[in-house]
Short mmCIF file of C-alpha atoms in Angstrom, two decimals:
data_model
loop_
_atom_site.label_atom_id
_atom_site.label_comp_id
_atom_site.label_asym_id
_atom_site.label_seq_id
_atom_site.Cartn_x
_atom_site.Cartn_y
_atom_site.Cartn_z
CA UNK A 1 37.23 -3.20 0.43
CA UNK A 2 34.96 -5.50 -1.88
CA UNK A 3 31.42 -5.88 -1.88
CA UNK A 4 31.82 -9.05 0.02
CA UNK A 5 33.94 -7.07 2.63
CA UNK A 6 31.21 -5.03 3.03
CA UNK A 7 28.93 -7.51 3.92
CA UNK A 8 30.94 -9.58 5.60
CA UNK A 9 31.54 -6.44 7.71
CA UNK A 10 27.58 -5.90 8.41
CA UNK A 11 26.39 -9.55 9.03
CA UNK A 12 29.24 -9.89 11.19
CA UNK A 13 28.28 -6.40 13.61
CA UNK A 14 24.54 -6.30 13.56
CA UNK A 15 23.53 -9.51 16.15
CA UNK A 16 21.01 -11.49 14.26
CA UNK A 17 21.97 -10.70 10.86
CA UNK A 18 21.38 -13.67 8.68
CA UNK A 19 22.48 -12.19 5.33
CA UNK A 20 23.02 -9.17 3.17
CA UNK A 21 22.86 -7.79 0.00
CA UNK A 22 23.60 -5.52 -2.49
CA UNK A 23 21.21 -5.52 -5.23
CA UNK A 24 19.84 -3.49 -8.22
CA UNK A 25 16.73 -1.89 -8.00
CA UNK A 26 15.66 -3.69 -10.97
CA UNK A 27 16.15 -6.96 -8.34
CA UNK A 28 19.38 -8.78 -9.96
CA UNK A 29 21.55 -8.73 -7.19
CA UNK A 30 25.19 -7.87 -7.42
CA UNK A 31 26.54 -9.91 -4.09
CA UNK A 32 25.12 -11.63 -1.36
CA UNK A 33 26.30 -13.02 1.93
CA UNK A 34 24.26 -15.38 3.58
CA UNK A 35 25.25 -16.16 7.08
CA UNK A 36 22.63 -18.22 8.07
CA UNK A 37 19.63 -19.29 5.87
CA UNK A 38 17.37 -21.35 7.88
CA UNK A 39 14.40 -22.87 6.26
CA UNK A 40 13.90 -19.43 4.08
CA UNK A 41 14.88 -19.17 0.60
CA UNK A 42 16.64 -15.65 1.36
CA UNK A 43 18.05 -14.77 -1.97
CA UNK A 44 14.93 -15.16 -3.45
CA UNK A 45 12.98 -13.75 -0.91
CA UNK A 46 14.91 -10.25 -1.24
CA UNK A 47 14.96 -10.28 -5.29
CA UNK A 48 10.85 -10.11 -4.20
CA UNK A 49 11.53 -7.43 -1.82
CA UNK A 50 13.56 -5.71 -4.55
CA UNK A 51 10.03 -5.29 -6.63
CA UNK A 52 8.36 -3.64 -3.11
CA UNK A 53 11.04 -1.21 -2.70
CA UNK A 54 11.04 -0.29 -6.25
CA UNK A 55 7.55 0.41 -5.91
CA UNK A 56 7.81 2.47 -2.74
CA UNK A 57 9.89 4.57 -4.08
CA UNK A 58 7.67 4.90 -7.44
CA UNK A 59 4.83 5.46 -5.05
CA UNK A 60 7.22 8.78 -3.10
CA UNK A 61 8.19 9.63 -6.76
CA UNK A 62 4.54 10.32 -7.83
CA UNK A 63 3.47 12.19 -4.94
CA UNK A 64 6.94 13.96 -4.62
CA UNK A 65 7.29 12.55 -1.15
CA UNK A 66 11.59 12.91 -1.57
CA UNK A 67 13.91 10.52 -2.55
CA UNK A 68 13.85 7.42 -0.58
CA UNK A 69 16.01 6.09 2.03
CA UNK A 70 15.16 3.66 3.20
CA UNK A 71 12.41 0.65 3.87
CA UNK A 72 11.98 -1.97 5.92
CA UNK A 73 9.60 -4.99 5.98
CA UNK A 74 9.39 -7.27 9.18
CA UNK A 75 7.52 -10.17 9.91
CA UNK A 76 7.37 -12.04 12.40
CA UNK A 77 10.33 -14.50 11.16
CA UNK A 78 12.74 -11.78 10.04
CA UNK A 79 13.59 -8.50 9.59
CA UNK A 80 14.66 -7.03 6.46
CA UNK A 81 16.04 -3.20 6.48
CA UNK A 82 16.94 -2.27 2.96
CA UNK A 83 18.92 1.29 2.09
CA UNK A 84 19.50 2.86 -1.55
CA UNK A 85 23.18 3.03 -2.19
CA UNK A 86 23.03 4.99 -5.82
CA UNK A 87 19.74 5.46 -8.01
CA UNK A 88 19.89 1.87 -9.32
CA UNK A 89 21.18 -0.28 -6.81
CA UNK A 90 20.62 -0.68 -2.67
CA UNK A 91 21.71 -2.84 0.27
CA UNK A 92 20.12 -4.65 2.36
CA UNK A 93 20.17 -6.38 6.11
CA UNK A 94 17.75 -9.15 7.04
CA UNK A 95 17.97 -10.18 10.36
CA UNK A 96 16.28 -12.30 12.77
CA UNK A 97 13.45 -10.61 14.65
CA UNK A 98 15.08 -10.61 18.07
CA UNK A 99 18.58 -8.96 16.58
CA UNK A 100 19.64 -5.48 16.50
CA UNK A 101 17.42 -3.22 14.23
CA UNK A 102 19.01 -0.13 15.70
CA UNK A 103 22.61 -1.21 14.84
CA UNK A 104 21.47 -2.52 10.91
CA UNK A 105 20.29 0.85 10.21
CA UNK A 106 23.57 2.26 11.26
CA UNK A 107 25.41 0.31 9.93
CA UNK A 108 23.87 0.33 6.69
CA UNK A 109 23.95 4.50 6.89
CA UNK A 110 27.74 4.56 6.95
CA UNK A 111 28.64 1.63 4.40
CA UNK A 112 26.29 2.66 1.85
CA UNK A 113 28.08 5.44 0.83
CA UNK A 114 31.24 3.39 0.54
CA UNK A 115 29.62 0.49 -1.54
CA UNK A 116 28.74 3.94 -3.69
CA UNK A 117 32.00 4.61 -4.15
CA UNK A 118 32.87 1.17 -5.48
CA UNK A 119 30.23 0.82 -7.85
CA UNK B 1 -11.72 5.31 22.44
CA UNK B 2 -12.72 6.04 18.68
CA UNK B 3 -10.46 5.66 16.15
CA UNK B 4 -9.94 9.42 16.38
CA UNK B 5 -8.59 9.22 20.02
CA UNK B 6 -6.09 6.34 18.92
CA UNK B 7 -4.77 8.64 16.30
CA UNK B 8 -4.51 11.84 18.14
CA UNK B 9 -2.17 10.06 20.87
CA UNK B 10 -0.16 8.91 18.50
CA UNK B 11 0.26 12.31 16.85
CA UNK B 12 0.53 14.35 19.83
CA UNK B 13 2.78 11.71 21.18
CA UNK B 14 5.42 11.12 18.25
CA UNK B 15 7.90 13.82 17.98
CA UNK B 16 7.67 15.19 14.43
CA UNK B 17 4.10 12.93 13.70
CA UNK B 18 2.51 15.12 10.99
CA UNK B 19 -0.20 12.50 10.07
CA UNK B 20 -1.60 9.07 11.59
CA UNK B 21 -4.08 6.80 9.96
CA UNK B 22 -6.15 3.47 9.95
CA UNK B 23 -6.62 2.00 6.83
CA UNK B 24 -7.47 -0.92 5.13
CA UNK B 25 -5.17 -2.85 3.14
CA UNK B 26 -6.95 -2.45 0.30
CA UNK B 27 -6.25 1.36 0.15
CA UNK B 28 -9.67 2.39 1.58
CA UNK B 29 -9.51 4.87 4.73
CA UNK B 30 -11.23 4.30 7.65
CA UNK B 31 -9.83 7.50 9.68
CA UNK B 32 -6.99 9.81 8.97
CA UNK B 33 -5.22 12.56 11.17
CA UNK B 34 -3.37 15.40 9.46
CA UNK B 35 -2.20 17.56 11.96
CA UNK B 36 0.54 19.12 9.79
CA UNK B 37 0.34 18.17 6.26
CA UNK B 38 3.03 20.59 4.40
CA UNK B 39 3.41 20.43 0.47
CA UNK B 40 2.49 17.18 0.76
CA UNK B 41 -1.01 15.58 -0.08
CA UNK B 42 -0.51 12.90 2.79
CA UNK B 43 -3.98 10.77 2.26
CA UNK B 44 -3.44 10.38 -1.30
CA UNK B 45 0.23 8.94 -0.31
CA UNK B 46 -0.81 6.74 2.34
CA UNK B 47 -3.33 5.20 0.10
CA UNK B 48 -0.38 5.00 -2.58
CA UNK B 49 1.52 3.10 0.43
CA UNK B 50 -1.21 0.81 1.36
CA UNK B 51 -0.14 -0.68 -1.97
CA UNK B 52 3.51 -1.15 -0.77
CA UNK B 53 2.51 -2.60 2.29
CA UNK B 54 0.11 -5.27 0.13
CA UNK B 55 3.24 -6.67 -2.02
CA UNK B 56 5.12 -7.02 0.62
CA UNK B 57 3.01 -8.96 2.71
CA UNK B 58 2.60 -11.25 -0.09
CA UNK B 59 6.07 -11.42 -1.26
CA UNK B 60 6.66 -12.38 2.51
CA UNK B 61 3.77 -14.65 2.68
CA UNK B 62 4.69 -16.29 -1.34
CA UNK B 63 8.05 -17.35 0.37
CA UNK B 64 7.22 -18.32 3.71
CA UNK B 65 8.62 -15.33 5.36
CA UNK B 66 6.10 -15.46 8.33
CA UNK B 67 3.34 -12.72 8.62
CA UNK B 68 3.77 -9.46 7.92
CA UNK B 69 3.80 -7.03 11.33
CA UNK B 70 5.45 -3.30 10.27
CA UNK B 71 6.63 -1.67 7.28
CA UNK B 72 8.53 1.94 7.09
CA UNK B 73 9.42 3.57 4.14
CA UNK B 74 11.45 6.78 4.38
CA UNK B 75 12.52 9.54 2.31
CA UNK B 76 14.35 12.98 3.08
CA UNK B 77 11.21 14.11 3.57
CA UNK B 78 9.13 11.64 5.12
CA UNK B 79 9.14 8.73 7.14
CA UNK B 80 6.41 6.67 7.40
CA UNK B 81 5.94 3.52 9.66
CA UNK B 82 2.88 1.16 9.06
CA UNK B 83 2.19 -1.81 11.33
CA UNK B 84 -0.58 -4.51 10.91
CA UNK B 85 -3.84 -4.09 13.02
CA UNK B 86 -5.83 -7.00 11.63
CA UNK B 87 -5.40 -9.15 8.95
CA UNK B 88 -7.31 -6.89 6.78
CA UNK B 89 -6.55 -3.25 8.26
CA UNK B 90 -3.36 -1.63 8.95
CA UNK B 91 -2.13 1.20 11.15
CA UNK B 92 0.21 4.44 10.08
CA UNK B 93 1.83 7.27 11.64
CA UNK B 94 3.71 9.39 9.22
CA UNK B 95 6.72 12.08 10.42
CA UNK B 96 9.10 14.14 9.89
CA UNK B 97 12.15 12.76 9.24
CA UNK B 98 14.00 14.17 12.02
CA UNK B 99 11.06 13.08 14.26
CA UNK B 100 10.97 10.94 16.86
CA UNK B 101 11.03 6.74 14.90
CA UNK B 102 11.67 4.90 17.83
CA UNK B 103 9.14 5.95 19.74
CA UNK B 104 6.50 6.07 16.59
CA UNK B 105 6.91 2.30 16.20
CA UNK B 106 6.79 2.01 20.32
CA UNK B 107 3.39 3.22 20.03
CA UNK B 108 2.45 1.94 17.08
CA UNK B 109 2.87 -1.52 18.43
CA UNK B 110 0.69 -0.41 21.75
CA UNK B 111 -1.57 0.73 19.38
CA UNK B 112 -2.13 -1.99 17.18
CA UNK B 113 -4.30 -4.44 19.41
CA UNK B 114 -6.27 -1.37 20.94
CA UNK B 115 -7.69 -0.53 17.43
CA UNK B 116 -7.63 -4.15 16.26
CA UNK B 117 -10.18 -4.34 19.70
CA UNK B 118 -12.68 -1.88 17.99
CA UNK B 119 -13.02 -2.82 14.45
#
């Protein structure tokens, strides 16, 4: 499958997802679905996310908290859940508040290792 | 209840809670409860957080994202979940990753407007 499979494959499964991503860490993204923007800017909205999860898991790094996993932001217009794939590069689910948080983690624990495999 | 009561429910309530505190965003503690701190220095990472928590509430508010409510950030060894109190004070449990993160972020959000009552 291609990156866009992979996506395609998440936005479609988790109810509420609006878009995903797989990005570097350093925030230039490598593929993005959006399924349904709204009035947000996503893309750019998760290349500024990119800079907080770099920096949580800086912050883990320094006080040798363990590799991270995985961080989510939400706010009260959407729901991000974002997963590291490989040391550089992660993906990432953002979904309307209401939608499935439980199935976006899921589903981004089992696909992240085959986005790995393809990168 | 005092702060301290707020954060010993959570911790005795969250499967696997090893810490639980109230802190500003700003990174300055108001209360912290360690009940099983490890290898790790918890209050110095929680401060370290409040930082993460900061950018992304304003990478959510610099693109119109909506306000920020929770943020979790976990590692193999940690999971944390933070979740707004105030506009200026936020509330975090921190656990073990095996612990129980469903029902951390159940009382968390019970939580929030309890404390939010007493500052």
């Amino acid at each position: 499958m291609s990156f866009r499979e992979h996506l395609q494959d998440v936005c479609t499964n988790v109810d509420g997802a609006v878009a995903c991503s797989v990005m570097g860490i350093d925030g230039i993204e490598i593929d993005t679905l959006v399924s349904e923007a709204g009035d947000l800017d996503l893309k750019s909205l998760l290349v500024e996310y990119s800079n907080v999860f770099r920096n949580a898991r800086d912050a883990a790094d320094v006080h040798q908290a363990g590799g991270i996993s995985e961080v989510s932001i939400n706010t009260d217009k959407l729901v991000t859940v974002a997963r590291l794939v490989s040391p550089d590069y992660f993906m990432v689910v953002a979904l309307k508040p209401e939608g499935n948080y439980g199935k976006a983690r899921y589903l981004l624990r089992i696909t992240a290792p085959k986005v790995r495999s393809e990168l």
